[in-house]
Amino acid sequence: MKNILRLLFFFILITSCEDNLNINDNPNTPVDVDKSFVLTAAQGSLATGMGGQLANLGGFLAQYHTQPPSAAQYLSIDTYNMNVDFSDRLWNELWAGALNDLNFVMSESEAEGDTGSFLIASLLRVYTLQVLTDLYGDIPYSEALLGSANITPNPDFGGDIYTGLVSEINTSLSKYSNTPVQSTVGAQDAVYNSDMDEWVKFANTLKLKLYIRMAYTSQADASAVTQLLAENNFITSDAKFAIYEDSQNKANPFYDVQIDNLGDVNNIASKSLLSFLQNNGDPRDAAIYRKNDDDPAVFRGIDQGDRDNYTAEVAKAFSRPNITATTPVYFITVAESNFLQAEALIRYSGGTGAKEKYDTGIVNSFLTYGLDPSLANPLIDTGGVYEYVPSGDIETALRQVMIQKWVSLANVNNIEGFFESNRTQYPETVALGDEDYTLGNFVASVGSVLTGIQTPNTLFYPDTEITKNPNITQKASLTEKVWWDQK
């Protein structure tokens, strides 16, 4: 495992950390490099984006953490004032790092007839592109990553991208099922160790995720969802990147930057989540947050962005994200899979079976956090604060699922928590003073530059990409909605 990690950081260095690369570059991986090492580098690059800048961004926007009064590094996020330069590095990491490397692995695998490795790389490509289009909306897709053949690719409509991504999953699954070749990368697959059964389950779960994201749009496909539910072949173990070490530049990317390098001063507990957990007697509070340093028996947070009311306090007076050097970066968890299935059953099967998936989602959330799953039972049993209550109204039933999904994504996949709150509007955003944290609410961040209780729905395209590609037109506002945000 240590050898994998050393190789991983070497290849990330040569493939992912050159800020001058963009989405039009060809893979810069040497042609004689074994594709297995490049796959590990691609997974590491994706984990760096998901567990680093996107974990920080999503943590603020999903109101898992907020900026303390004694620091100001991320006020632009907390006040919804991110500019066109905000995500330059993230864009490059995912396009020039992860996607270029994954395309290389796919090309090599196809030439070798290695349908297993092709499936792994193609699924991670779909996952990465979904994150990008969910974050930015319309992005280059059909003309992207063509190198010198097209250095100014046009952006595609997000709905068309989703159609293409579903097609990519189906194509790679068909290639593998028609000619099932075990992946040759072995343990260099840092997610599922080349277990192809797990990757097929991942494919089905990812496809369900795409379909559910389209639920409020004209592209919603009930028959496709019910077919997936009938097949019932979803992930049974968390898809995660978990080969970090407790040493500099080899640690979890959030820990490495925010805690080790920046001194653990920029992220403290938001009451939006902390108060929800505490008011409901949810023991996940101790897994998601560390207690404050002044009084180890106390959890403490502030309302989102309300730093001016605590001007005498420092970050150590508050609870902070409980992320360690070796905390994995999660791509999809079993909990998320069950919440997706619960939503699908509510929407397309009259709610039959939704309670079981909802309960299983909560139990698996406890497992992901390393807690005894039996601790969930008093919460979900009859009379418990999280007891699932069936309803003939889809939104009433769905809200229960989405609130628990929001909780389960904290420090696990923060940006997914942001995407899902945008899509469903759960938790609801209210003005500070009107919140009911026990039920689950967001508040408009104090100091927001937006009007009323508006919150961001997207990011500006990176200025580096706008400069290089005249076919991409910059957005007018962070409140512009991506295509699936139609509720």
XYZ file of C-alpha atoms in Angstrom:
487
model
C 0.000 0.000 0.000
C 2.836 2.422 0.773
C 4.333 1.697 -2.637
C 0.995 2.521 -4.247
C 0.876 5.796 -2.336
C 4.384 6.800 -3.352
C 3.603 6.045 -6.986
C 0.298 7.841 -6.685
C 1.808 11.113 -5.550
C 4.535 10.857 -8.185
C 1.992 10.518 -10.960
C -0.284 13.182 -9.535
C 2.753 15.436 -9.632
C 3.439 14.796 -13.303
C -0.158 14.605 -14.505
C -2.311 16.785 -12.328
C -0.463 19.707 -10.814
C 0.468 21.797 -13.808
C -1.775 24.824 -13.560
C -1.252 25.765 -17.198
C -3.038 22.649 -18.452
C -6.693 22.840 -19.426
C -9.480 20.671 -20.772
C -8.071 20.784 -24.301
C -4.739 19.169 -23.445
C -3.955 15.626 -24.439
C -2.952 13.258 -21.625
C 0.592 14.165 -20.666
C 1.251 10.698 -19.250
C 4.272 9.053 -20.910
C 3.088 6.382 -23.331
C 5.257 3.694 -21.754
C 3.744 4.083 -18.279
C 1.658 1.126 -17.125
C -1.996 2.103 -17.150
C -2.479 0.668 -13.661
C -0.312 3.412 -12.140
C -2.134 6.052 -14.171
C -5.468 4.748 -12.876
C -4.260 5.170 -9.288
C -3.121 8.690 -10.116
C -6.507 9.475 -11.678
C -8.328 8.191 -8.607
C -6.006 10.238 -6.412
C -6.604 13.348 -8.521
C -10.367 12.894 -8.268
C -10.057 12.337 -4.511
C -7.930 15.488 -4.215
C -10.670 17.530 -5.851
C -13.556 15.892 -4.018
C -11.871 15.706 -0.619
C -10.014 19.005 -0.857
C -11.465 22.148 -2.413
C -14.909 20.635 -2.982
C -15.062 19.343 0.592
C -14.272 22.850 1.808
C -16.690 24.566 -0.590
C -19.470 22.052 -0.030
C -18.981 22.229 3.720
C -19.795 25.922 3.682
C -22.640 25.742 1.162
C -24.291 22.678 2.768
C -23.865 24.417 6.152
C -21.759 21.735 7.772
C -19.161 24.330 8.751
C -18.734 28.101 8.690
C -16.003 30.722 9.050
C -14.959 31.503 12.647
C -14.718 35.101 13.883
C -10.940 34.897 14.255
C -10.223 34.017 10.604
C -11.309 35.298 7.210
C -9.710 33.117 4.559
C -12.998 31.745 3.237
C -15.296 34.713 3.756
C -15.833 34.811 0.005
C -17.524 31.405 0.249
C -19.391 32.104 3.470
C -20.765 35.388 2.118
C -21.521 33.921 -1.327
C -19.028 36.209 -3.030
C -16.828 33.756 -4.965
C -15.239 35.351 -8.015
C -14.184 34.111 -11.454
C -10.767 33.038 -10.159
C -12.182 30.940 -7.336
C -12.055 27.520 -8.978
C -9.151 27.769 -11.422
C -7.144 25.079 -9.625
C -10.129 22.790 -9.114
C -11.072 22.945 -12.812
C -7.525 22.073 -13.827
C -7.269 19.271 -11.276
C -10.345 17.498 -12.577
C -9.874 18.118 -16.307
C -6.107 18.003 -16.811
C -5.581 15.535 -13.994
C -8.377 13.050 -13.459
C -10.111 13.127 -16.844
C -6.988 13.136 -18.981
C -5.584 10.226 -16.995
C -8.854 8.308 -17.178
C -9.009 8.784 -20.942
C -5.485 7.366 -21.166
C -6.503 4.314 -19.132
C -9.589 3.802 -21.296
C -7.575 4.036 -24.507
C -4.925 1.605 -23.292
C -7.521 -0.795 -21.918
C -9.501 -0.831 -25.140
C -6.365 -1.517 -27.166
C -5.530 -4.438 -24.859
C -9.067 -5.839 -24.748
C -9.111 -5.223 -20.996
C -12.834 -4.589 -20.586
C -12.581 -4.630 -16.801
C -10.142 -1.741 -16.583
C -12.104 0.066 -19.289
C -15.231 -0.197 -17.141
C -13.463 1.134 -14.041
C -11.973 4.135 -15.860
C -15.133 4.930 -17.793
C -17.268 4.937 -14.632
C -14.860 7.295 -12.889
C -14.928 9.501 -16.001
C -18.737 9.649 -15.801
C -18.560 10.414 -12.087
C -16.083 13.256 -12.641
C -18.056 14.788 -15.494
C -21.232 14.618 -13.442
C -19.570 16.555 -10.639
C -18.353 19.173 -13.114
C -21.686 19.701 -14.836
C -23.550 19.688 -11.506
C -21.220 22.417 -10.302
C -20.929 24.591 -13.410
C -23.985 23.685 -15.502
C -23.255 23.628 -19.230
C -19.675 22.524 -19.868
C -17.735 21.170 -22.860
C -18.543 17.494 -23.267
C -18.986 16.212 -26.815
C -16.069 18.325 -28.050
C -13.915 18.166 -24.920
C -10.580 16.377 -24.449
C -9.884 16.196 -28.179
C -6.500 17.894 -27.959
C -5.406 19.833 -31.027
C -8.452 18.602 -32.947
C -10.523 21.177 -31.056
C -8.878 23.646 -28.731
C -12.047 25.730 -28.201
C -14.802 23.193 -27.471
C -18.371 24.399 -27.253
C -20.260 23.730 -24.027
C -23.115 21.224 -24.105
C -26.495 21.622 -22.442
C -26.456 19.839 -19.081
C -29.429 17.660 -19.964
C -27.632 16.420 -23.063
C -24.543 15.720 -20.967
C -26.615 13.581 -18.609
C -28.038 11.649 -21.544
C -24.499 11.080 -22.759
C -23.286 9.977 -19.337
C -26.039 7.384 -18.991
C -25.126 6.140 -22.462
C -21.458 5.898 -21.478
C -22.337 3.731 -18.471
C -24.507 1.452 -20.587
C -21.818 1.140 -23.265
C -19.036 0.252 -20.850
C -21.285 -2.217 -19.010
C -22.161 -3.873 -22.314
C -18.512 -4.130 -23.319
C -17.706 -5.814 -20.051
C -20.719 -8.147 -19.967
C -20.212 -9.203 -23.597
C -16.515 -9.899 -23.035
C -15.911 -10.080 -19.273
C -12.172 -9.631 -18.776
C -10.929 -9.208 -15.216
C -9.143 -5.882 -14.817
C -5.367 -6.235 -14.945
C -4.682 -3.304 -12.610
C -5.135 -5.365 -9.435
C -4.414 -3.503 -6.203
C -3.578 -0.340 -8.147
C -7.346 0.158 -8.133
C -7.440 1.932 -4.797
C -11.245 1.926 -4.608
C -12.401 -1.690 -5.070
C -9.144 -3.584 -5.635
C -10.329 -4.566 -9.130
C -13.362 -6.422 -7.795
C -15.482 -6.268 -10.936
C -18.682 -7.286 -9.159
C -18.323 -4.187 -7.000
C -17.695 -1.994 -10.031
C -20.835 -3.294 -11.748
C -22.754 -2.406 -8.582
C -21.095 1.012 -8.634
C -22.243 1.451 -12.247
C -25.855 0.737 -11.319
C -25.698 3.041 -8.305
C -24.146 5.844 -10.338
C -26.804 5.417 -13.004
C -29.542 5.595 -10.355
C -27.942 8.768 -9.053
C -28.072 10.322 -12.527
C -31.723 9.375 -12.975
C -32.720 10.695 -9.555
C -30.937 13.985 -10.232
C -33.284 14.367 -13.209
C -36.398 13.760 -11.102
C -37.777 17.304 -11.331
C -37.096 17.615 -15.073
C -38.780 16.478 -18.267
C -35.987 13.886 -18.611
C -37.179 11.954 -15.541
C -37.374 8.288 -16.522
C -39.587 6.250 -14.201
C -39.269 3.036 -16.217
C -35.457 3.138 -16.172
C -35.482 3.708 -12.420
C -37.948 0.910 -11.705
C -35.856 -1.446 -13.828
C -32.783 -0.641 -11.750
C -34.776 -1.163 -8.558
C -35.989 -4.520 -9.817
C -32.431 -5.631 -10.590
C -31.415 -4.538 -7.075
C -27.691 -4.697 -7.743
C -26.343 -1.629 -5.945
C -23.163 -1.080 -3.949
C -22.770 -3.008 -0.708
C -19.514 -1.357 0.362
C -18.561 2.318 0.285
C -16.703 3.497 -2.812
C -13.825 5.362 -1.228
C -10.202 6.366 -1.692
C -8.558 5.310 1.533
C -4.791 5.007 1.125
C -3.796 8.164 2.971
C -0.975 8.270 5.520
C -0.319 10.505 8.501
C 2.515 12.376 6.837
C 2.792 15.605 4.890
C 1.479 15.533 1.312
C 0.161 11.996 1.795
C -2.758 12.819 4.075
C -6.446 13.387 3.418
C -6.532 16.564 1.274
C -8.842 18.518 3.596
C -6.711 17.600 6.585
C -3.491 18.321 4.712
C -4.535 21.861 3.754
C -7.052 23.071 6.322
C -5.772 21.397 9.475
C -2.085 20.619 9.013
C -0.946 23.507 6.797
C -3.392 26.284 7.723
C -3.588 25.500 11.426
C -7.208 24.354 11.781
C -8.521 27.909 12.051
C -10.931 28.309 9.123
C -13.711 25.763 9.642
C -15.973 25.564 12.683
C -19.317 23.877 13.235
C -22.385 25.472 11.725
C -25.412 25.357 13.980
C -27.486 24.287 10.985
C -26.147 20.749 11.340
C -24.689 20.739 14.859
C -27.926 21.898 16.479
C -29.946 19.420 14.426
C -27.797 16.582 15.737
C -27.757 17.783 19.332
C -31.452 18.643 19.502
C -32.300 15.163 18.248
C -29.853 13.307 20.497
C -27.948 12.011 17.489
C -24.588 10.464 18.470
C -23.166 11.205 15.028
C -22.290 14.648 16.402
C -19.118 13.185 17.942
C -18.173 11.528 14.652
C -18.742 14.636 12.522
C -17.305 17.235 14.906
C -14.494 17.509 17.421
C -15.416 19.186 20.697
C -13.824 22.556 21.426
C -10.369 22.706 22.962
C -11.350 24.939 25.892
C -13.924 22.513 27.269
C -13.570 18.960 25.908
C -17.113 18.130 27.064
C -18.833 20.773 24.959
C -19.847 21.020 21.314
C -20.104 24.584 20.131
C -20.909 26.279 16.819
C -22.383 29.466 15.411
C -25.204 30.299 13.049
C -23.978 30.256 9.470
C -21.755 33.309 8.928
C -22.689 34.988 12.215
C -19.087 35.695 13.151
C -19.591 39.303 14.323
C -21.463 38.154 17.427
C -18.444 36.144 18.571
C -15.613 38.597 17.935
C -13.723 37.682 21.113
C -13.655 33.988 20.300
C -11.031 32.030 18.410
C -11.441 28.903 16.345
C -10.363 26.621 19.189
C -13.404 27.718 21.196
C -15.633 25.964 18.671
C -16.178 22.462 17.402
C -14.476 21.681 14.115
C -14.773 19.052 11.376
C -13.594 15.688 12.636
C -11.352 14.851 9.702
C -8.031 13.134 10.313
C -4.972 12.505 8.180
C -6.262 9.072 7.198
C -9.965 9.851 6.741
C -11.021 8.384 3.377
C -12.503 10.444 0.556
C -15.859 8.905 -0.320
C -17.262 8.860 -3.848
C -20.546 7.033 -3.141
C -21.544 5.372 0.125
C -23.954 2.567 0.889
C -25.977 5.095 2.884
C -26.302 7.368 -0.142
C -27.289 4.397 -2.299
C -30.097 3.496 0.095
C -31.361 7.064 0.255
C -31.394 7.157 -3.560
C -33.422 3.949 -3.562
C -35.793 5.330 -0.917
C -36.418 8.424 -3.031
C -36.977 6.277 -6.127
C -39.538 4.156 -4.288
C -41.348 7.239 -3.031
C -41.478 8.779 -6.492
C -42.159 5.769 -8.666
C -43.521 2.940 -6.494
C -45.997 4.651 -4.220
C -43.535 4.547 -1.339
C -43.617 0.773 -0.932
C -40.317 -0.319 0.591
C -39.100 3.253 1.178
C -39.048 2.875 4.968
C -36.673 -0.084 4.769
C -34.265 1.787 2.501
C -34.527 4.931 4.650
C -33.768 2.998 7.843
C -30.924 1.112 6.153
C -29.503 4.409 4.917
C -29.345 5.776 8.453
C -27.823 2.593 9.840
C -25.160 2.597 7.130
C -24.427 6.245 7.813
C -23.514 5.220 11.375
C -21.266 2.511 9.939
C -19.495 4.940 7.604
C -18.799 7.201 10.572
C -17.320 4.240 12.452
C -20.145 4.079 14.995
C -22.006 1.094 16.390
C -24.995 0.757 14.024
C -27.253 -0.275 16.911
C -27.039 3.334 18.108
C -29.346 4.224 15.231
C -32.151 1.965 16.465
C -33.647 4.268 19.148
C -33.783 7.038 16.557
C -35.524 5.086 13.785
C -37.729 2.740 15.814
C -41.396 3.488 16.452
C -41.622 6.738 18.395
C -38.039 7.677 17.595
C -37.196 11.156 16.374
C -36.224 9.777 12.966
C -39.087 7.316 12.612
C -40.120 7.176 8.963
C -43.713 8.272 8.527
C -45.306 7.233 5.205
C -47.246 9.905 3.364
C -49.346 10.043 0.240
C -47.693 13.365 -0.528
C -44.394 12.736 -2.304
C -42.668 15.848 -0.975
C -43.703 15.174 2.627
C -42.330 11.650 2.444
C -39.245 12.760 0.544
C -38.265 15.460 3.030
C -37.510 12.854 5.684
C -35.134 11.063 3.335
C -33.380 14.214 2.197
C -32.762 15.532 5.705
C -31.116 12.251 6.651
C -29.175 12.206 3.406
C -27.909 15.698 4.184
C -26.684 14.538 7.589
C -25.044 11.422 6.156
C -22.970 13.417 3.658
C -21.272 15.657 6.246
C -17.478 15.189 6.022
C -18.265 12.298 3.660
C -19.178 14.061 0.412
C -19.842 17.696 1.241
C -20.351 18.888 -2.317
C -23.026 16.224 -2.833
C -24.825 17.678 0.180
C -24.824 21.027 -1.634
C -26.061 19.534 -4.914
C -28.917 17.706 -3.240
C -30.056 20.705 -1.208
C -30.127 22.692 -4.459
C -32.148 20.011 -6.216
C -34.747 19.337 -3.515
C -34.657 22.539 -1.432
C -34.242 20.396 1.689
C -33.253 21.573 4.216
C -35.247 24.707 3.469
C -33.448 28.061 3.658
C -35.013 30.658 5.952
C -33.987 34.002 7.398
C -31.932 33.859 10.593
C -34.427 33.941 13.449
C -37.033 31.890 11.595
C -35.120 28.626 11.713
C -36.088 25.386 13.408
C -32.831 23.484 13.622
C -34.533 20.501 15.235
C -36.472 19.870 12.024
C -33.544 20.831 9.813
C -33.091 24.280 8.276
C -30.518 26.353 6.476
C -30.270 30.046 7.236
C -29.166 32.692 4.796
C -25.546 33.202 5.766
C -25.023 36.381 7.764
C -23.090 38.830 5.598
C -24.381 37.350 2.349
C -23.907 39.603 -0.668
C -27.012 38.103 -2.272
C -30.534 39.447 -1.901
C -32.826 38.130 0.809
C -32.385 34.418 1.482
C -30.837 33.578 -1.875
C -27.922 31.164 -1.860
C -25.521 30.116 -4.652
C -26.652 27.502 -7.149
C -23.482 27.258 -9.225
C -19.931 28.575 -9.649
C -18.550 31.006 -12.194
C -16.546 29.373 -14.931
C -12.832 29.710 -14.131
C -11.296 32.820 -15.604
C -8.436 30.727 -16.989
C -10.881 28.741 -19.109
C -12.866 31.787 -20.242
C -9.608 33.365 -21.412
C -8.595 30.291 -23.406
C -11.982 29.351 -24.807
C -14.110 32.102 -26.379
C -16.999 29.670 -26.824
C -17.711 29.666 -23.090
C -19.738 32.658 -21.924
C -19.381 33.691 -18.310
C -22.460 33.596 -16.083
C -24.069 36.734 -14.761
C -24.590 35.455 -11.225
C -23.970 32.599 -8.812
C -27.751 32.325 -8.474
C -28.139 30.957 -12.009
C -29.601 27.472 -11.799
C -28.167 24.365 -13.394
C -30.597 22.564 -15.658
C -31.917 19.985 -13.157
C -32.624 22.603 -10.476
C -36.296 23.082 -11.347
C -38.211 22.733 -8.102
